Structure formats: structure tokens, C-alpha cells
Amino acid sequence: MRQEKNNIFAGIDWILVVLYIVLIGFGWLNIFAASKTEENNQILDFSTKYGKQILWIGLSVPLIITILFFNSKFYEKFASVLYLISILSLILLFPFGKEINGAKSWFNFGAMSLQPSEFVKAFTALAVAKLLSDRQYNFKLVKNQIKAFIIVFFPAFLITLQPDAGSALIYLSFFFVLNREGLTLNYILLGTTVIALFVLTIFFGASKMFVSLFIIISFIVAYTIYRGGKRFFRFNWYKILAFYLFVALFIFGTEFTYNNIFKQHHRDRFEVLLGMKVDNTNIGYNSYQSELTISSGGWFGKGYLEGDITKGDFVPEQHTDYIFSTVGEEWGFIGSSFVIILFMLMMYRIIYLAETHTNKFGRIYGYSLASILFFHVIVNIGMVIGLLPTVGIPLPFFSYGGSSLWGFTILLFIFIRLDAHKNYDW
């Protein structure tokens, strides 16, 4: 087999690199628009948000070179070590982390803070790829599926304890990867059903939901017994009873959890999202202002740096989680569509390249990357346009923040390195 070349740039996919540069560049333009003021409008003012983002972008260059310096074998060989180190970083947050907005999610290094959860995603993807690509690993066995679930959801559990539910939510994206590698759709269907029942219980109340489900299930059971006869009931009555009990426990358990464990601001966000209450001045303020900002842009936008709502600083955190609202106001529907198309092209390119890998490790990692990007884009834009609750998830390569930018840069360029060497000796 051919040996790897010494040139670290040999074989890399320049289409992905160009998409990366365009997204980061366009993202910075919108960060500048969202955070500049009349007093601070110098591009190289590093005390500002846009100035700091230039530093993060500049420091991404040596980070990329470092990632490309290591060959493909390194990432497969040390995937487990990198994963364990990332888990340790999450654990160390509890005694040493800095609390921001009620969550211990950051390490403070003087003038700089880093959020480990942004980096753990890449190393979790490596660990999943390492496990599933093992030739001795049979993913059809339940015990092996449990191993994969532990690798995926243990970091999600630690992140939830910070608490940072939004970042933990992203780990659901790995279900797409596991399904691609043979996990039955039943898990995804079960998860979707659970989420639907959870939402419907909140909206209608536990009593109405239980009575409705009891009637529906009873009709199904009666029809099944009619078709299967008494013999079917004799051998399955305990399963039917267990199913009734499970539904009852889940419905009333959901109501108890919602009313007694969820905090008031969590309940408020769900109720505003579901239309159970209207609150455009308090808990629903961010979403309301964001929707207003985007809709005001029309088809072609108001023009770069001409967004009066953005200038007025009406949308909180507009330079981070709500950066897409700046695009909507100043660049309009056309600009917003352009951004979405860029992300679609990037995800399509990643999946296309992943399918060309003869080595399972690279393919699985590629699908992990595409799934994480997809989940981030869908949840962030859904949040900004009011279709999903506010959960604090950044738009990849676009939102302000060094941890987010570096985390996604690591995710992407590890794949670019794996793809560049896919034809060499593993």
C-alpha cells in the first residue's frame, strides 16, 4: 500500500476548507454588525467581541496545522485516550470550574475562558468510531449496543449536571450514526414516541392523556385479542398489563417531573413554545425579538450594518446563540438561505467523502461530524425563529466564542486529515 506523504496539506479536501473559511468569514461580519457600537467600531479593537473573535480565528490557524501534523493512525490509536482526557476535563469542572449564568461549564485562565463541552464532542466521535470499527465488535449484540450508549451518554450526563441541557442535547445526534452502523430504528421510534408523549402530557395534562391513551390502547388490545383468540391473551396478558402500567407511570411521572423537578423558567419556556401562555416581555422576550428581527429583513434585507433592531441591541446574546437573527435582518431571506445552503453543502460533502472511505473508522467519524453539525444547525435556527425553545446552542463556525469555534474546527479538520489519508496504509 502507498505510504503517507510528508506534506501535511497533501490530499486534503479544499472544498470543505473553502466552505469553512466562507462560514467563518461571513459569521465574523455578522458578529461585527451585532456587537459594534458608535464608540467602538475599530476592527482591530481586541477589547470588543468582534476583535476577540479575530483572535480566535487567527489562533485557529496553528490549531489546524497541529491537527494536520498528526497522521490518521494517531487519531485511531489514541481515540480512547483522548476521550478519557475529555471526560476528565468535564469532571474537573465541578471543583475548579467557573460558574457563568448558573452553569459550571467553563475553565477560567485569566483573560481567557474555555468550555470543555465544546471539545468533548470531537473526542466522543473518535471514541464511537474506534469502538464501532473494531473488527471483533458485533453491534447487533445488546451488550455491545450498551457500550456504545455509555460512550455517547456519559459525557452528556456530566454536561447535564453542570447544568447545561442544551449542550447535552447534542449527543442525541449520535443516534443517526448508530443507525447508519446497524442500530435498529426502534430506538429512534421509541425516543420520538417518548418525546411526543412528554410534550402532549405537558399540553393536555396527565389525566386527559392517560384516559385518551387508555381508550386507544384498549381498542388495539381488544382487536388483537379478537384476531389472536384466547390463546394469545393467555400467553400475553402479563405483557399487556405491564404496558398499561408503563404508560401510567410515564404519564404521571412526566407530570410530577414537570411540576416538581423542572424549575419555573424551564416550565415557562415550554409553555410559551407550546402556546399555553404568551409572554413577550419576560421569558419569551428573546424569541419574540429574534422573530421580529428576522421578519423585518424581508427578502433582501436592510443592508449590511443597516439593521436598526440589531443596532438597538434589542435581541439579547445576538452575537452568540442568536446570530442568525442578524443575518435575517441585514441580509434577508436570500442571505439566510445562503447560510443554510452553505451548511447543507458542507454536510453533504462530509457524508459524500465518508462514504468513499474503505476504513470504517473514517466513515463513522465522518457521519458523527455531519450529525453533530446537522443537530446544531437545526436546533439553533429552530430556536432563533421560534420553533424550538431557547437552549443555548451556538451556530457552528458562525456564533461568537473561541471554545465553539475551536471545538468545531477540531471536529472538522480531524475528518479532513482522515479523509486526506484514506487511501494510505492504515
CSV table of C-alpha atoms in Angstrom, one decimal:
chain,number,residue,atom,x,y,z
A,1,MET,CA,0.0,0.0,0.0
A,2,ARG,CA,1.1,3.6,-0.5
A,3,GLN,CA,2.7,5.5,2.3
A,4,GLU,CA,1.6,8.8,3.6
A,5,LYS,CA,3.3,11.9,2.2
A,6,ASN,CA,5.2,14.3,4.4
A,7,ASN,CA,3.3,17.3,3.1
A,8,ILE,CA,0.5,17.9,5.7
A,9,PHE,CA,-1.7,19.6,3.1
A,10,ALA,CA,-1.4,16.7,0.6
A,11,GLY,CA,-4.8,15.2,-0.3
A,12,ILE,CA,-7.0,17.5,1.9
A,13,ASP,CA,-10.4,18.4,0.6
A,14,TRP,CA,-10.2,22.0,-0.4
A,15,ILE,CA,-14.0,22.2,-0.9
A,16,LEU,CA,-14.5,21.7,2.8
A,17,VAL,CA,-11.7,24.1,3.6
A,18,VAL,CA,-13.3,26.8,1.4
A,19,LEU,CA,-16.8,26.2,3.0
A,20,TYR,CA,-15.1,26.5,6.4
A,21,ILE,CA,-13.5,29.8,5.5
A,22,VAL,CA,-16.6,31.3,4.0
A,23,LEU,CA,-18.8,30.4,7.0
A,24,ILE,CA,-16.2,31.8,9.5
A,25,GLY,CA,-15.8,35.0,7.4
A,26,PHE,CA,-19.5,35.6,7.0
A,27,GLY,CA,-20.0,34.7,10.6
A,28,TRP,CA,-17.5,37.4,11.7
A,29,LEU,CA,-19.2,40.0,9.5
A,30,ASN,CA,-22.4,39.4,11.4
A,31,ILE,CA,-20.7,39.3,14.8
A,32,PHE,CA,-19.2,42.7,13.9
A,33,ALA,CA,-22.7,44.0,12.9
A,34,ALA,CA,-24.3,42.6,16.1
A,35,SER,CA,-21.7,43.9,18.6
A,36,LYS,CA,-20.2,47.1,17.2
A,37,THR,CA,-21.2,50.5,18.8
A,38,GLU,CA,-20.6,54.1,17.8
A,39,GLU,CA,-17.8,54.3,20.4
A,40,ASN,CA,-16.2,51.0,19.5
A,41,ASN,CA,-16.1,50.4,15.7
A,42,GLN,CA,-12.4,49.7,15.1
A,43,ILE,CA,-11.9,46.3,13.6
A,44,LEU,CA,-8.7,45.5,15.5
A,45,ASP,CA,-10.0,46.6,18.9
A,46,PHE,CA,-9.4,43.4,20.8
A,47,SER,CA,-11.5,44.5,23.8
A,48,THR,CA,-14.6,44.1,21.7
A,49,LYS,CA,-16.5,40.9,20.8
A,50,TYR,CA,-15.6,41.1,17.1
A,51,GLY,CA,-12.0,41.9,18.0
A,52,LYS,CA,-11.7,38.9,20.2
A,53,GLN,CA,-13.3,36.7,17.5
A,54,ILE,CA,-10.5,37.8,15.1
A,55,LEU,CA,-8.0,36.5,17.7
A,56,TRP,CA,-9.9,33.2,18.0
A,57,ILE,CA,-9.9,32.9,14.2
A,58,GLY,CA,-6.2,33.7,14.0
A,59,LEU,CA,-5.3,31.2,16.6
A,60,SER,CA,-7.3,28.6,14.7
A,61,VAL,CA,-4.6,28.5,12.1
A,62,PRO,CA,-1.9,26.9,14.3
A,63,LEU,CA,-4.6,24.7,15.7
A,64,ILE,CA,-5.4,23.4,12.2
A,65,ILE,CA,-1.7,22.9,11.4
A,66,THR,CA,-1.3,20.9,14.6
A,67,ILE,CA,-4.3,18.7,13.7
A,68,LEU,CA,-3.0,18.1,10.2
A,69,PHE,CA,0.5,17.4,11.5
A,70,PHE,CA,-0.6,14.1,13.1
A,71,ASN,CA,-1.3,11.3,10.7
A,72,SER,CA,-4.6,9.3,10.5
A,73,LYS,CA,-3.3,6.4,12.6
A,74,PHE,CA,-2.7,8.7,15.5
A,75,TYR,CA,-6.4,9.6,15.9
A,76,GLU,CA,-7.5,6.0,15.7
A,77,LYS,CA,-4.8,4.7,18.0
A,78,PHE,CA,-5.3,7.3,20.7
A,79,ALA,CA,-9.1,7.8,20.4
A,80,SER,CA,-9.7,6.2,23.7
A,81,VAL,CA,-7.0,8.2,25.5
A,82,LEU,CA,-8.3,11.5,24.1
A,83,TYR,CA,-11.9,10.5,25.1
A,84,LEU,CA,-10.8,9.8,28.7
A,85,ILE,CA,-8.9,13.1,28.9
A,86,SER,CA,-12.0,14.9,27.7
A,87,ILE,CA,-14.2,13.1,30.3
A,88,LEU,CA,-11.6,14.1,33.0
A,89,SER,CA,-11.9,17.7,31.9
A,90,LEU,CA,-15.7,17.6,32.4
A,91,ILE,CA,-15.3,16.1,35.9
A,92,LEU,CA,-12.7,18.7,36.9
A,93,LEU,CA,-15.2,21.4,36.2
A,94,PHE,CA,-17.1,20.6,39.3
A,95,PRO,CA,-14.3,21.5,41.8
A,96,PHE,CA,-12.4,24.0,39.6
A,97,GLY,CA,-14.9,25.4,37.0
A,98,LYS,CA,-16.1,28.9,36.7
A,99,GLU,CA,-19.9,29.4,37.1
A,100,ILE,CA,-21.5,31.6,34.3
A,101,ASN,CA,-25.2,32.0,34.0
A,102,GLY,CA,-25.8,29.4,36.7
A,103,ALA,CA,-23.7,26.7,35.0
A,104,LYS,CA,-20.2,25.4,35.9
A,105,SER,CA,-19.2,24.9,32.3
A,106,TRP,CA,-16.0,26.9,32.0
A,107,PHE,CA,-12.3,26.9,33.0
A,108,ASN,CA,-11.0,30.3,33.7
A,109,PHE,CA,-7.5,31.1,32.6
A,110,GLY,CA,-7.2,34.8,33.4
A,111,ALA,CA,-8.3,36.7,30.4
A,112,MET,CA,-9.4,33.6,28.6
A,113,SER,CA,-12.1,31.0,29.4
A,114,LEU,CA,-12.7,27.6,27.7
A,115,GLN,CA,-15.8,25.4,27.7
A,116,PRO,CA,-14.7,21.8,27.6
A,117,SER,CA,-18.1,20.5,26.4
A,118,GLU,CA,-17.3,22.1,23.0
A,119,PHE,CA,-14.2,19.9,22.6
A,120,VAL,CA,-15.7,16.7,24.1
A,121,LYS,CA,-17.9,16.2,21.1
A,122,ALA,CA,-14.9,15.6,18.8
A,123,PHE,CA,-13.3,13.1,21.1
A,124,THR,CA,-16.6,11.3,21.7
A,125,ALA,CA,-16.9,11.0,17.9
A,126,LEU,CA,-13.4,9.5,17.8
A,127,ALA,CA,-14.3,7.0,20.6
A,128,VAL,CA,-17.5,6.0,18.9
A,129,ALA,CA,-15.6,5.5,15.6
A,130,LYS,CA,-13.0,3.5,17.4
A,131,LEU,CA,-15.5,1.2,19.1
A,132,LEU,CA,-17.7,0.5,16.1
A,133,SER,CA,-14.8,0.0,13.7
A,134,ASP,CA,-13.3,-2.8,15.8
A,135,ARG,CA,-13.4,-6.0,13.8
A,136,GLN,CA,-14.3,-8.0,16.9
A,137,TYR,CA,-17.2,-5.7,17.7
A,138,ASN,CA,-20.7,-7.0,16.8
A,139,PHE,CA,-23.1,-4.1,17.0
A,140,LYS,CA,-26.1,-6.4,16.8
A,141,LEU,CA,-25.5,-7.7,20.3
A,142,VAL,CA,-27.4,-5.8,23.0
A,143,LYS,CA,-24.3,-5.7,25.4
A,144,ASN,CA,-22.3,-4.0,22.6
A,145,GLN,CA,-25.1,-1.5,22.0
A,146,ILE,CA,-25.0,-0.7,25.7
A,147,LYS,CA,-21.2,0.0,25.4
A,148,ALA,CA,-21.9,2.5,22.6
A,149,PHE,CA,-24.7,4.2,24.6
A,150,ILE,CA,-22.3,4.6,27.6
A,151,ILE,CA,-19.6,6.2,25.5
A,152,VAL,CA,-22.2,8.6,24.0
A,153,PHE,CA,-24.3,9.5,27.0
A,154,PHE,CA,-21.7,9.5,29.8
A,155,PRO,CA,-20.4,12.9,28.7
A,156,ALA,CA,-23.9,14.1,28.1
A,157,PHE,CA,-24.8,13.1,31.7
A,158,LEU,CA,-21.8,15.1,33.1
A,159,ILE,CA,-22.8,18.1,31.0
A,160,THR,CA,-26.4,17.9,32.2
A,161,LEU,CA,-25.1,18.1,35.8
A,162,GLN,CA,-23.3,21.4,35.2
A,163,PRO,CA,-26.2,22.1,34.3
A,164,ASP,CA,-26.1,22.7,30.5
A,165,ALA,CA,-29.0,20.8,29.0
A,166,GLY,CA,-28.6,22.4,25.6
A,167,SER,CA,-25.0,21.1,25.1
A,168,ALA,CA,-26.1,17.7,26.4
A,169,LEU,CA,-29.0,17.6,23.9
A,170,ILE,CA,-26.5,17.5,21.0
A,171,TYR,CA,-25.4,13.9,21.9
A,172,LEU,CA,-28.8,12.7,20.6
A,173,SER,CA,-27.2,13.3,17.2
A,174,PHE,CA,-25.2,10.1,17.6
A,175,PHE,CA,-28.3,8.1,17.1
A,176,PHE,CA,-28.1,8.9,13.4
A,177,VAL,CA,-24.5,7.5,13.4
A,178,LEU,CA,-25.5,4.3,15.3
A,179,ASN,CA,-28.5,3.8,13.0
A,180,ARG,CA,-26.1,4.1,10.0
A,181,GLU,CA,-24.0,1.3,11.5
A,182,GLY,CA,-26.8,-1.1,12.1
A,183,LEU,CA,-28.8,0.1,15.2
A,184,THR,CA,-32.5,-0.7,14.7
A,185,LEU,CA,-34.9,2.2,14.0
A,186,ASN,CA,-36.9,1.0,17.0
A,187,TYR,CA,-34.7,3.0,19.3
A,188,ILE,CA,-35.3,6.2,17.4
A,189,LEU,CA,-39.0,5.5,17.1
A,190,LEU,CA,-39.1,4.8,20.9
A,191,GLY,CA,-37.3,8.1,21.6
A,192,THR,CA,-39.6,10.0,19.3
A,193,THR,CA,-42.7,8.5,20.9
A,194,VAL,CA,-41.4,9.3,24.4
A,195,ILE,CA,-40.7,13.0,23.4
A,196,ALA,CA,-44.2,13.2,21.8
A,197,LEU,CA,-45.9,11.8,24.9
A,198,PHE,CA,-43.9,14.1,27.1
A,199,VAL,CA,-44.9,17.2,25.2
A,200,LEU,CA,-48.6,16.1,24.9
A,201,THR,CA,-48.7,15.4,28.6
A,202,ILE,CA,-47.5,18.9,29.3
A,203,PHE,CA,-50.0,20.4,26.9
A,204,PHE,CA,-53.1,18.4,27.8
A,205,GLY,CA,-52.4,17.3,31.4
A,206,ALA,CA,-51.7,13.8,32.8
A,207,SER,CA,-55.4,12.9,33.4
A,208,LYS,CA,-56.6,13.6,29.9
A,209,MET,CA,-53.6,12.0,28.3
A,210,PHE,CA,-54.0,8.8,30.4
A,211,VAL,CA,-57.7,8.5,29.7
A,212,SER,CA,-57.2,9.0,26.0
A,213,LEU,CA,-54.3,6.5,25.8
A,214,PHE,CA,-56.2,4.0,27.9
A,215,ILE,CA,-59.1,4.1,25.4
A,216,ILE,CA,-56.8,3.9,22.3
A,217,ILE,CA,-54.7,1.0,23.8
A,218,SER,CA,-57.8,-0.8,24.9
A,219,PHE,CA,-59.2,-0.7,21.4
A,220,ILE,CA,-55.9,-2.0,20.0
A,221,VAL,CA,-55.7,-4.8,22.6
A,222,ALA,CA,-59.3,-5.8,22.0
A,223,TYR,CA,-58.7,-6.0,18.3
A,224,THR,CA,-55.5,-8.0,18.8
A,225,ILE,CA,-57.3,-10.5,21.1
A,226,TYR,CA,-60.1,-10.8,18.6
A,227,ARG,CA,-57.6,-11.7,15.9
A,228,GLY,CA,-55.4,-13.9,18.0
A,229,GLY,CA,-58.0,-15.6,20.1
A,230,LYS,CA,-58.0,-16.6,23.8
A,231,ARG,CA,-54.7,-18.4,23.4
A,232,PHE,CA,-53.0,-15.0,22.6
A,233,PHE,CA,-54.4,-13.4,25.7
A,234,ARG,CA,-53.4,-16.4,27.9
A,235,PHE,CA,-49.8,-16.2,26.9
A,236,ASN,CA,-49.5,-12.3,26.7
A,237,TRP,CA,-51.8,-11.0,29.5
A,238,TYR,CA,-48.8,-10.0,31.7
A,239,LYS,CA,-47.2,-8.1,28.8
A,240,ILE,CA,-50.5,-6.2,28.2
A,241,LEU,CA,-50.7,-5.4,31.9
A,242,ALA,CA,-47.1,-4.3,32.1
A,243,PHE,CA,-47.7,-2.0,29.1
A,244,TYR,CA,-50.7,-0.3,30.8
A,245,LEU,CA,-48.6,0.2,34.0
A,246,PHE,CA,-45.6,1.6,32.0
A,247,VAL,CA,-47.9,4.1,30.2
A,248,ALA,CA,-49.5,5.2,33.5
A,249,LEU,CA,-46.1,5.6,35.3
A,250,PHE,CA,-44.7,7.5,32.4
A,251,ILE,CA,-47.6,9.9,32.0
A,252,PHE,CA,-48.0,10.7,35.7
A,253,GLY,CA,-44.2,10.6,36.2
A,254,THR,CA,-43.9,13.3,33.5
A,255,GLU,CA,-46.4,15.5,35.2
A,256,PHE,CA,-44.6,15.1,38.6
A,257,THR,CA,-41.2,15.8,37.0
A,258,TYR,CA,-42.5,18.8,35.2
A,259,ASN,CA,-44.2,20.3,38.2
A,260,ASN,CA,-41.7,19.4,40.9
A,261,ILE,CA,-38.3,19.0,39.4
A,262,PHE,CA,-38.2,21.4,36.4
A,263,LYS,CA,-37.5,25.0,37.5
A,264,GLN,CA,-40.0,27.7,36.8
A,265,HIS,CA,-38.1,29.2,33.9
A,266,HIS,CA,-37.9,25.8,32.2
A,267,ARG,CA,-41.7,25.4,32.6
A,268,ASP,CA,-42.2,29.0,31.3
A,269,ARG,CA,-40.2,28.2,28.1
A,270,PHE,CA,-42.2,25.1,27.4
A,271,GLU,CA,-45.5,26.9,27.9
A,272,VAL,CA,-44.5,29.8,25.7
A,273,LEU,CA,-43.3,27.5,23.0
A,274,LEU,CA,-46.5,25.4,23.1
A,275,GLY,CA,-48.7,28.5,23.1
A,276,MET,CA,-50.0,27.8,26.6
A,277,LYS,CA,-49.1,31.3,27.6
A,278,VAL,CA,-48.0,34.5,25.8
A,279,ASP,CA,-45.0,36.3,27.3
A,280,ASN,CA,-43.2,38.7,25.0
A,281,THR,CA,-41.6,40.8,27.8
A,282,ASN,CA,-40.0,38.2,30.0
A,283,ILE,CA,-39.3,34.5,29.3
A,284,GLY,CA,-40.4,34.8,25.6
A,285,TYR,CA,-38.6,38.1,25.0
A,286,ASN,CA,-35.6,36.6,23.3
A,287,SER,CA,-37.6,34.5,20.8
A,288,TYR,CA,-40.1,37.3,20.2
A,289,GLN,CA,-37.4,39.9,19.4
A,290,SER,CA,-35.5,37.4,17.3
A,291,GLU,CA,-38.6,36.5,15.2
A,292,LEU,CA,-39.3,40.2,14.8
A,293,THR,CA,-35.8,41.0,13.8
A,294,ILE,CA,-35.7,38.2,11.1
A,295,SER,CA,-39.1,39.1,9.7
A,296,SER,CA,-38.2,42.7,9.4
A,297,GLY,CA,-35.4,41.9,6.9
A,298,GLY,CA,-37.8,40.8,4.1
A,299,TRP,CA,-36.5,39.2,1.0
A,300,PHE,CA,-33.2,41.1,0.6
A,301,GLY,CA,-32.6,42.6,4.0
A,302,LYS,CA,-32.0,46.1,5.1
A,303,GLY,CA,-28.3,46.1,4.1
A,304,TYR,CA,-25.1,45.3,5.9
A,305,LEU,CA,-24.8,47.4,9.1
A,306,GLU,CA,-28.2,48.9,8.4
A,307,GLY,CA,-30.3,46.7,10.8
A,308,ASP,CA,-32.0,49.1,13.2
A,309,ILE,CA,-33.2,46.4,15.5
A,310,THR,CA,-29.7,44.9,15.6
A,311,LYS,CA,-28.2,48.4,16.2
A,312,GLY,CA,-30.7,49.0,19.0
A,313,ASP,CA,-29.4,45.8,20.8
A,314,PHE,CA,-33.0,44.5,21.2
A,315,VAL,CA,-32.0,40.8,20.8
A,316,PRO,CA,-30.1,39.5,23.9
A,317,GLU,CA,-27.0,37.4,23.0
A,318,GLN,CA,-27.4,38.3,19.4
A,319,HIS,CA,-23.6,37.9,18.7
A,320,THR,CA,-23.7,34.3,20.0
A,321,ASP,CA,-26.8,32.0,20.0
A,322,TYR,CA,-29.0,34.5,18.2
A,323,ILE,CA,-26.5,35.5,15.5
A,324,PHE,CA,-28.8,34.1,12.7
A,325,SER,CA,-31.3,36.9,13.5
A,326,THR,CA,-28.6,39.4,12.4
A,327,VAL,CA,-28.4,37.6,9.1
A,328,GLY,CA,-32.2,37.7,8.7
A,329,GLU,CA,-32.5,41.4,9.3
A,330,GLU,CA,-29.5,42.7,7.3
A,331,TRP,CA,-29.3,40.0,4.6
A,332,GLY,CA,-32.9,39.0,4.4
A,333,PHE,CA,-34.4,35.7,3.2
A,334,ILE,CA,-31.8,35.5,0.4
A,335,GLY,CA,-28.9,35.8,2.9
A,336,SER,CA,-30.4,33.4,5.4
A,337,SER,CA,-31.0,30.9,2.6
A,338,PHE,CA,-27.4,31.3,1.5
A,339,VAL,CA,-26.1,30.4,5.0
A,340,ILE,CA,-28.4,27.4,5.2
A,341,ILE,CA,-27.2,26.2,1.8
A,342,LEU,CA,-23.6,26.6,2.9
A,343,PHE,CA,-24.2,24.3,5.8
A,344,MET,CA,-26.1,21.8,3.6
A,345,LEU,CA,-23.2,21.7,1.2
A,346,MET,CA,-20.8,21.1,4.0
A,347,MET,CA,-22.8,18.3,5.5
A,348,TYR,CA,-23.4,16.7,2.0
A,349,ARG,CA,-19.7,16.9,1.2
A,350,ILE,CA,-18.8,15.3,4.5
A,351,ILE,CA,-21.3,12.4,4.0
A,352,TYR,CA,-20.1,12.0,0.4
A,353,LEU,CA,-16.5,11.8,1.4
A,354,ALA,CA,-17.3,9.5,4.4
A,355,GLU,CA,-19.0,7.0,2.0
A,356,THR,CA,-15.8,6.8,0.0
A,357,HIS,CA,-13.7,5.6,3.0
A,358,THR,CA,-12.8,2.0,2.9
A,359,ASN,CA,-11.8,2.2,6.6
A,360,LYS,CA,-14.8,2.1,8.9
A,361,PHE,CA,-13.1,4.4,11.4
A,362,GLY,CA,-13.0,7.4,9.0
A,363,ARG,CA,-16.6,6.7,7.7
A,364,ILE,CA,-18.1,6.6,11.2
A,365,TYR,CA,-16.3,9.7,12.3
A,366,GLY,CA,-17.5,11.5,9.2
A,367,TYR,CA,-21.1,10.6,9.9
A,368,SER,CA,-20.6,11.7,13.5
A,369,LEU,CA,-19.3,15.1,12.3
A,370,ALA,CA,-22.2,15.5,9.9
A,371,SER,CA,-24.8,14.5,12.5
A,372,ILE,CA,-23.4,16.9,15.1
A,373,LEU,CA,-23.4,19.8,12.6
A,374,PHE,CA,-27.0,18.9,11.5
A,375,PHE,CA,-28.3,18.9,15.1
A,376,HIS,CA,-26.6,22.2,15.9
A,377,VAL,CA,-27.9,23.9,12.8
A,378,ILE,CA,-31.4,22.6,13.2
A,379,VAL,CA,-31.7,23.4,16.9
A,380,ASN,CA,-30.0,26.8,16.7
A,381,ILE,CA,-32.0,28.1,13.7
A,382,GLY,CA,-35.2,26.5,15.1
A,383,MET,CA,-34.6,28.3,18.3
A,384,VAL,CA,-34.0,31.7,16.6
A,385,ILE,CA,-37.2,31.5,14.5
A,386,GLY,CA,-39.3,30.4,17.5
A,387,LEU,CA,-39.9,26.7,16.5
A,388,LEU,CA,-37.8,25.4,19.4
A,389,PRO,CA,-37.2,26.6,23.0
A,390,THR,CA,-34.2,28.6,23.9
A,391,VAL,CA,-31.5,26.0,24.8
A,392,GLY,CA,-28.2,27.9,24.3
A,393,ILE,CA,-26.7,26.1,21.3
A,394,PRO,CA,-24.3,28.0,19.0
A,395,LEU,CA,-24.4,28.1,15.3
A,396,PRO,CA,-21.3,26.2,14.1
A,397,PHE,CA,-18.4,28.4,12.8
A,398,PHE,CA,-20.8,31.4,13.0
A,399,SER,CA,-21.5,32.3,16.6
A,400,TYR,CA,-19.1,34.3,18.7
A,401,GLY,CA,-16.9,32.3,21.0
A,402,GLY,CA,-13.4,30.7,21.0
A,403,SER,CA,-14.5,27.4,22.5
A,404,SER,CA,-17.2,26.9,19.9
A,405,LEU,CA,-15.0,27.9,17.0
A,406,TRP,CA,-12.1,25.8,18.2
A,407,GLY,CA,-14.4,22.8,19.0
A,408,PHE,CA,-15.9,22.7,15.5
A,409,THR,CA,-12.5,23.4,13.9
A,410,ILE,CA,-11.1,20.3,15.7
A,411,LEU,CA,-14.1,18.3,14.7
A,412,LEU,CA,-13.9,19.3,11.0
A,413,PHE,CA,-10.1,19.1,10.5
A,414,ILE,CA,-9.7,15.7,12.1
A,415,PHE,CA,-12.1,14.5,9.5
A,416,ILE,CA,-10.2,16.4,6.8
A,417,ARG,CA,-7.0,14.7,8.0
A,418,LEU,CA,-8.7,11.2,8.0
A,419,ASP,CA,-10.1,11.8,4.5
A,420,ALA,CA,-6.7,13.0,3.1
A,421,HIS,CA,-5.1,9.7,4.2
A,422,LYS,CA,-8.0,7.4,3.4
A,423,ASN,CA,-6.0,5.7,0.5
A,424,TYR,CA,-2.9,5.2,2.5
A,425,ASP,CA,-1.7,2.4,4.7
A,426,TRP,CA,-3.8,2.0,7.9
